Amino acid sequence: MNWQQLISNKRFGLEFLHETRKDDRTEFQRDYDRLIFSAPFRRLQNKTQVFPLPGSIFVHNRLTHSLEVSCVGRSLGNETAALLLQKHPELQNTHVTEIGSIVSAACLAHDLGNPPFGHSGEKAIGTYFSEGEGLKLKDMLEADEWEDLTHFEGNANAFRLLTHQFRGRRPGGFVLTYSTLASIVKYPYSSELAGKKQKFGFFKSEKEAYCRIADELGITRISREGEALRYARHPLVYLVEAADDICYQMMDIEDAHKLKILTTDETKELYCHFLSPERLKRAQEICRLVSDTNEQIAYLRSSVIGILIKECTQVFIDNEEAILAGRFEGPLIRHLPERSKQAYENCSRTAFAKIYCSKDVLDIELAGYQVITTLINLLTEAVRFPEKAYSQLLINRISSQYEVQAPSLYGKILAVLDYISGMTDVYALDLYRKINGNSLPAV
């Protein structure tokens, strides 16, 4: 793969205007603006990140998480671009200078396809088909369609949301640039490989769209003809992934401290493991000057994020050749220098032991399973049997942009999942209560 081809400002769905478009803002900055002002992005403010939506203490939701990931992604992209231009001066007048803008926009979009109730929402959808009532539909679907449903993946759903032409909408979905779209696909292969990988990057319905983007950008195809589709990653995926890895791990620890799941000493110790003796000494001096505990934690967290940005950037540059050849394995975070690698793994162990298994987090997962399973079951039955009176009541609740009258069962089910995955936690819970007769609109 080569940088000149990998970074293209051609827009998905507006290819015929590619040569004539002129604007003061770069096309990649336009991607960022388009995402910021979109309704799906605004809805992230009412979607769970890890902890239940805020009560008296404000913790991260999907919106604040995405904004922070975007900031870190911009820094990663800008530093990477600067080092690439030092290494390859011939790229000075190419779009390589815009890597920061591309990564920042892709980071904004990376969670747009996630359903309500955090990762439990994804699990609930997949297990509805693999273990629940949806299992009866298996023989009615093609094998690859079934894999899409049983391994439902928020990343693949984000790619669908961004590229699919919903009813009444324009071709090309969000009409983003090819490079921004390619940069969000962390798992560039079809769901037929999800049994081994547990993840995939695009549904059958968007396979042709991804192939078109990948071929235009010169992304290496790994699978041979007749095999399950698999590509190498677009190189900028590694930067988007690193920004996400840095933010969720560091911010979840800070949130856990605010919620008193972790003590101040535990939190400081986790962050201080990233610091060299010189940096640690300086950090201790600053913490003595600042008496506010939350401010001390915020300072340590920001110091660690700065370290991880620089180290991940260096890993990317050091492995540029392997990344462009499609041979680089694993996320950048796994290739950090030993001190940071051990400190990050320590944070991960603590998070799984004390944060992700905490009562509040498990409660939201339990509730999410029940709400989403019920909604999928009722709405799937409704689109399968629209002639029933109760089915019509439910179908009338679904926005007209979703193709519930699609000719295939697969298309009908995807329309239901489009509707449900676009819901906020609050909306999903409210609809669940109304369907069950536990809540009535004010008279």
XYZ file of C-alpha atoms in Angstrom:
443
model
C 0.000 0.000 0.000
C 1.172 3.566 -0.584
C 0.258 6.864 1.087
C -0.612 8.759 -2.103
C -3.373 6.272 -2.909
C -4.428 5.508 0.684
C -5.437 9.098 1.405
C -8.171 10.197 -0.966
C -10.762 12.941 -0.518
C -13.166 11.263 -2.954
C -16.633 11.172 -1.367
C -18.680 7.984 -1.131
C -21.861 8.585 -3.125
C -20.587 11.794 -4.788
C -17.789 10.307 -6.864
C -19.056 12.111 -9.975
C -18.272 15.483 -8.339
C -14.794 14.516 -7.161
C -12.820 16.529 -9.725
C -14.945 19.682 -9.531
C -15.298 20.273 -5.786
C -13.415 23.280 -4.399
C -13.681 24.605 -0.870
C -11.683 26.545 1.716
C -12.062 23.760 4.272
C -10.439 20.471 3.437
C -12.793 17.628 2.640
C -11.584 15.771 5.745
C -12.470 18.688 8.018
C -15.867 18.673 6.329
C -16.231 15.031 7.404
C -15.630 16.078 11.008
C -18.208 18.877 10.823
C -20.779 16.657 9.136
C -20.475 14.097 11.945
C -20.581 16.677 14.761
C -23.855 18.150 13.470
C -25.545 14.785 12.799
C -28.473 13.373 14.796
C -26.814 9.949 15.378
C -23.831 11.723 16.947
C -26.060 13.810 19.248
C -27.841 10.662 20.392
C -24.568 9.347 21.810
C -25.097 11.662 24.795
C -27.770 9.259 26.021
C -25.882 6.022 25.400
C -23.946 4.169 28.078
C -20.166 3.985 27.810
C -19.405 1.756 30.839
C -21.165 3.146 33.897
C -24.904 3.912 34.080
C -25.902 7.343 32.785
C -25.030 10.095 35.255
C -26.867 10.775 38.471
C -25.195 13.067 40.962
C -21.703 12.297 39.589
C -21.023 12.841 35.896
C -19.156 10.001 34.215
C -18.495 9.326 30.552
C -21.207 8.521 28.054
C -20.653 7.601 24.397
C -20.660 11.261 23.349
C -17.999 12.513 25.762
C -15.953 9.389 25.088
C -16.094 9.955 21.313
C -15.090 13.611 21.661
C -12.109 12.683 23.824
C -11.062 9.885 21.468
C -11.260 12.390 18.626
C -8.940 14.817 20.456
C -6.388 12.082 21.148
C -6.758 10.816 17.573
C -6.045 14.281 16.199
C -2.825 14.443 18.253
C -1.792 10.955 17.137
C -2.534 11.843 13.516
C -0.707 15.182 13.577
C 2.399 13.725 15.220
C 2.392 10.770 12.829
C 2.046 13.082 9.813
C 4.965 15.232 11.013
C 7.237 12.205 11.441
C 6.166 10.694 8.099
C 7.016 13.950 6.322
C 10.447 13.968 7.973
C 10.947 10.381 6.828
C 9.444 10.927 3.348
C 9.907 14.585 2.272
C 8.435 13.730 -1.131
C 4.999 13.470 0.545
C 5.020 17.159 1.538
C 2.429 18.251 -1.067
C 0.106 15.275 -0.607
C -2.870 14.660 1.672
C -0.521 13.098 4.257
C -0.599 16.526 5.954
C -4.311 15.875 6.664
C -3.863 12.628 8.620
C -4.786 14.403 11.883
C -8.108 15.563 10.413
C -8.910 12.125 8.993
C -8.163 10.276 12.233
C -10.058 12.868 14.278
C -13.177 12.476 12.096
C -12.945 8.669 12.109
C -12.675 8.733 15.910
C -15.894 10.745 16.128
C -17.657 8.066 14.079
C -16.168 4.930 15.615
C -19.029 4.289 18.081
C -21.982 5.529 16.018
C -23.188 1.983 15.334
C -23.254 0.830 18.948
C -26.718 -0.015 20.296
C -28.034 1.184 23.692
C -26.611 -0.122 26.992
C -22.943 -0.342 26.056
C -21.343 -3.595 24.927
C -24.161 -5.573 26.537
C -26.401 -4.245 23.761
C -24.196 -5.891 21.130
C -24.188 -9.157 23.091
C -27.959 -9.057 23.509
C -28.522 -8.753 19.761
C -26.088 -11.543 18.888
C -27.368 -13.945 21.531
C -31.016 -13.294 20.595
C -30.252 -15.024 17.293
C -27.721 -17.606 18.510
C -29.489 -18.657 21.733
C -32.880 -16.967 21.978
C -36.150 -16.755 20.052
C -34.303 -15.707 16.903
C -32.750 -19.164 16.574
C -35.903 -20.325 14.769
C -35.013 -18.006 11.860
C -31.721 -19.737 11.033
C -33.072 -21.939 8.231
C -34.771 -18.952 6.590
C -31.518 -17.036 6.063
C -28.356 -17.507 4.005
C -25.284 -18.699 5.934
C -23.475 -15.339 5.656
C -26.627 -13.440 6.680
C -26.908 -15.642 9.758
C -23.280 -14.945 10.676
C -23.984 -11.193 10.426
C -26.790 -11.490 12.985
C -25.270 -13.926 15.468
C -22.012 -11.947 15.616
C -23.646 -8.506 15.528
C -20.848 -5.945 15.724
C -21.127 -2.223 16.473
C -18.170 -1.456 14.207
C -19.864 -3.076 11.209
C -23.070 -1.289 12.101
C -21.246 2.065 12.151
C -20.005 1.412 8.603
C -23.588 0.599 7.576
C -24.965 3.732 9.221
C -22.393 5.889 7.453
C -22.741 4.377 3.963
C -26.273 2.952 3.624
C -28.926 4.884 1.724
C -31.857 4.825 4.111
C -35.302 5.480 2.666
C -35.752 9.112 1.685
C -32.052 9.861 2.213
C -29.332 10.558 -0.352
C -27.051 7.928 -1.880
C -23.829 7.352 0.027
C -25.281 7.798 3.522
C -23.191 10.472 5.257
C -21.232 10.943 1.996
C -17.885 10.874 3.825
C -14.489 10.636 2.151
C -13.190 7.199 1.256
C -10.228 7.520 3.647
C -12.349 8.489 6.648
C -14.694 5.549 6.026
C -11.822 3.079 5.630
C -10.233 4.376 8.849
C -13.117 3.218 11.062
C -13.133 -0.403 9.845
C -11.074 -2.126 12.546
C -11.858 -5.638 11.330
C -11.771 -5.537 7.489
C -13.303 -8.920 6.831
C -16.753 -10.457 6.520
C -18.719 -12.102 9.321
C -17.886 -15.559 7.964
C -14.533 -15.119 9.763
C -16.160 -13.834 12.948
C -16.287 -17.312 14.476
C -12.504 -17.249 14.774
C -11.998 -13.516 15.180
C -15.206 -12.703 17.139
C -15.327 -9.420 15.204
C -15.954 -8.285 11.641
C -16.097 -5.009 9.752
C -19.113 -4.945 7.443
C -22.417 -6.728 6.955
C -23.229 -8.622 3.765
C -25.373 -5.634 2.792
C -22.298 -3.328 2.788
C -19.718 -5.805 1.436
C -19.763 -4.281 -2.060
C -19.381 -0.769 -0.602
C -16.311 -1.716 1.414
C -14.725 -3.534 -1.543
C -15.215 -0.445 -3.689
C -13.535 1.781 -1.094
C -10.702 -0.689 -0.451
C -9.964 -1.159 -4.153
C -9.962 2.597 -4.771
C -7.501 3.170 -1.909
C -5.292 0.231 -2.839
C -5.873 -1.635 0.423
C -4.335 -5.091 0.157
C -6.779 -7.964 -0.182
C -5.551 -10.964 1.829
C -8.141 -13.601 0.931
C -8.077 -15.356 -2.423
C -10.981 -15.636 -4.831
C -13.693 -17.903 -3.417
C -12.562 -17.491 0.200
C -14.299 -15.451 2.894
C -13.506 -11.805 2.197
C -10.581 -10.336 4.123
C -8.459 -7.227 3.615
C -5.481 -5.737 5.411
C -6.319 -2.751 7.592
C -6.103 0.777 6.262
C -3.018 2.074 8.158
C -4.929 4.891 9.864
C -7.155 2.313 11.580
C -4.222 1.674 13.925
C -4.263 5.316 15.050
C -8.045 5.360 15.552
C -7.810 2.126 17.544
C -4.935 3.493 19.657
C -6.901 6.667 20.476
C -9.838 4.522 21.615
C -7.597 2.185 23.637
C -5.889 5.106 25.375
C -9.098 6.939 26.221
C -11.335 4.155 27.441
C -8.677 2.662 29.675
C -7.420 5.912 31.205
C -10.852 7.549 31.511
C -12.572 4.465 32.973
C -10.016 4.537 35.791
C -10.704 8.214 36.464
C -14.470 7.571 36.435
C -14.016 4.640 38.822
C -12.164 6.963 41.191
C -15.002 9.510 41.071
C -17.475 6.744 41.872
C -15.231 5.490 44.710
C -14.773 2.083 43.086
C -11.030 2.765 43.219
C -9.342 4.613 46.078
C -7.170 7.662 45.457
C -4.029 5.698 46.299
C -4.992 2.855 43.935
C -5.696 5.310 41.127
C -2.476 7.251 41.591
C -0.480 4.042 41.671
C -2.002 2.845 38.402
C -1.117 6.095 36.645
C 2.324 6.484 38.232
C 3.494 3.140 36.844
C 3.642 4.815 33.406
C 6.057 7.517 34.581
C 9.828 7.371 34.379
C 11.692 8.221 37.627
C 12.235 11.792 36.374
C 8.587 12.261 35.348
C 7.420 10.688 38.594
C 9.468 13.132 40.648
C 8.021 16.076 38.731
C 4.470 14.701 39.086
C 4.898 14.315 42.844
C 6.051 17.939 43.085
C 3.006 19.183 41.193
C 0.670 17.031 43.309
C 2.141 18.660 46.423
C 1.296 22.079 44.968
C -2.304 21.060 44.187
C -4.456 20.064 47.150
C -7.590 19.060 45.196
C -7.554 15.256 44.823
C -9.580 15.206 41.598
C -7.202 17.746 40.075
C -4.222 15.572 41.044
C -5.841 12.558 39.369
C -6.683 14.604 36.261
C -3.080 15.817 36.023
C -1.692 12.285 36.284
C -4.213 11.002 33.738
C -3.324 13.748 31.242
C 0.389 13.041 31.731
C -0.151 9.362 30.962
C -2.220 10.149 27.859
C 0.582 12.400 26.608
C 3.124 9.619 27.108
C 0.946 7.059 25.324
C 0.345 9.391 22.347
C 4.087 9.821 21.803
C 4.855 6.127 22.261
C 2.047 4.898 19.999
C 3.132 7.369 17.325
C 6.689 6.035 17.512
C 5.467 2.429 17.282
C 3.544 3.369 14.128
C 6.549 5.063 12.513
C 8.940 2.254 13.496
C 6.586 -0.305 11.925
C 5.446 1.737 8.917
C 6.814 -0.751 6.396
C 5.047 -3.726 8.038
C 1.812 -1.721 8.362
C 1.839 -0.739 4.668
C 2.601 -4.356 3.742
C -0.367 -5.601 5.822
C 1.945 -7.666 8.042
C 1.682 -5.776 11.329
C -0.091 -7.795 14.034
C -2.196 -6.475 16.915
C -2.956 -2.935 18.095
C -0.217 -0.343 18.622
C -0.840 -0.465 22.382
C 0.547 -4.033 22.491
C 3.901 -2.876 21.113
C 4.646 -0.161 23.662
C 7.988 0.076 25.492
C 8.155 -2.302 28.442
C 7.320 0.209 31.206
C 4.156 1.453 29.498
C 3.185 -2.019 28.324
C 3.317 -3.414 31.865
C 1.507 -0.368 33.280
C -1.263 -0.625 30.661
C -1.737 -4.337 31.312
C -1.920 -3.580 35.026
C -4.690 -1.064 34.320
C -6.538 -3.650 32.223
C -6.386 -6.289 34.972
C -7.632 -3.811 37.551
C -10.433 -2.635 35.277
C -11.729 -6.152 34.666
C -11.445 -7.120 38.332
C -12.905 -3.991 39.936
C -14.661 -1.846 37.326
C -16.341 -3.981 34.676
C -17.592 -6.462 37.277
C -18.923 -3.798 39.648
C -22.598 -3.993 40.642
C -23.600 -0.816 38.775
C -22.026 -1.986 35.524
C -23.554 -5.476 35.780
C -26.980 -4.001 36.567
C -26.976 -1.938 33.380
C -25.970 -5.042 31.391
C -28.793 -7.100 32.906
C -31.344 -4.388 32.171
C -29.955 -3.918 28.659
C -30.304 -7.594 27.829
C -33.941 -7.648 28.874
C -34.913 -4.426 27.108
C -33.157 -5.159 23.810
C -34.177 -8.821 23.648
C -37.827 -7.894 24.152
C -37.748 -5.138 21.519
C -36.020 -7.331 18.911
C -38.446 -10.177 19.481
C -41.579 -8.071 19.145
C -40.391 -5.933 16.247
C -39.007 -8.891 14.275
C -42.324 -10.707 14.603
C -44.096 -7.508 13.531
C -42.122 -7.088 10.290
C -42.487 -10.793 9.507
C -46.270 -10.721 9.960
C -47.314 -7.135 9.175
C -50.920 -8.145 8.498
C -51.583 -8.618 12.229
C -53.238 -5.742 14.085
C -50.600 -5.618 16.840
C -47.843 -5.751 14.222
C -49.233 -2.629 12.592
C -49.179 -0.763 15.900
C -45.503 -1.608 16.348
C -44.564 -0.892 12.718
C -46.207 2.523 12.922
C -43.784 3.296 15.766
C -40.785 2.784 13.437
C -39.439 5.738 11.462
C -40.189 5.593 7.730
C -36.460 5.739 6.893
C -36.096 2.093 7.978
C -37.031 -0.425 5.284
C -39.335 -2.722 7.264
C -40.996 -3.797 4.001
C -37.708 -4.932 2.438
C -38.198 -7.881 0.041
C -35.969 -10.267 2.017
C -36.199 -11.435 5.631
C -32.563 -10.379 6.075
C -33.437 -6.857 4.927
C -36.421 -6.697 7.298
C -34.302 -7.809 10.269
C -31.573 -5.281 9.438
C -34.243 -2.558 9.381
C -35.315 -3.590 12.897
C -31.690 -3.567 14.073
C -31.140 -0.160 12.426
C -34.060 1.180 14.459
C -33.029 -0.410 17.760
C -29.317 0.346 17.508
C -30.113 3.992 16.822
C -32.056 4.318 20.074
C -30.690 5.999 23.169
C -30.802 4.090 26.455
C -33.639 6.319 27.645
C -35.694 5.889 24.464
C -35.241 2.098 24.448
C -36.271 1.830 28.099
C -39.277 4.108 27.560
C -40.490 2.089 24.551
C -39.970 -1.163 26.487
C -42.092 0.138 29.368
C -44.866 1.320 27.053
C -44.959 -1.987 25.177
C -45.222 -3.825 28.498
C -47.947 -1.468 29.735
C -45.776 -0.128 32.564
C -45.813 3.413 31.248
C -48.520 5.445 29.581
C -48.254 8.818 27.849
C -49.668 11.714 29.847
C -53.327 12.300 29.106
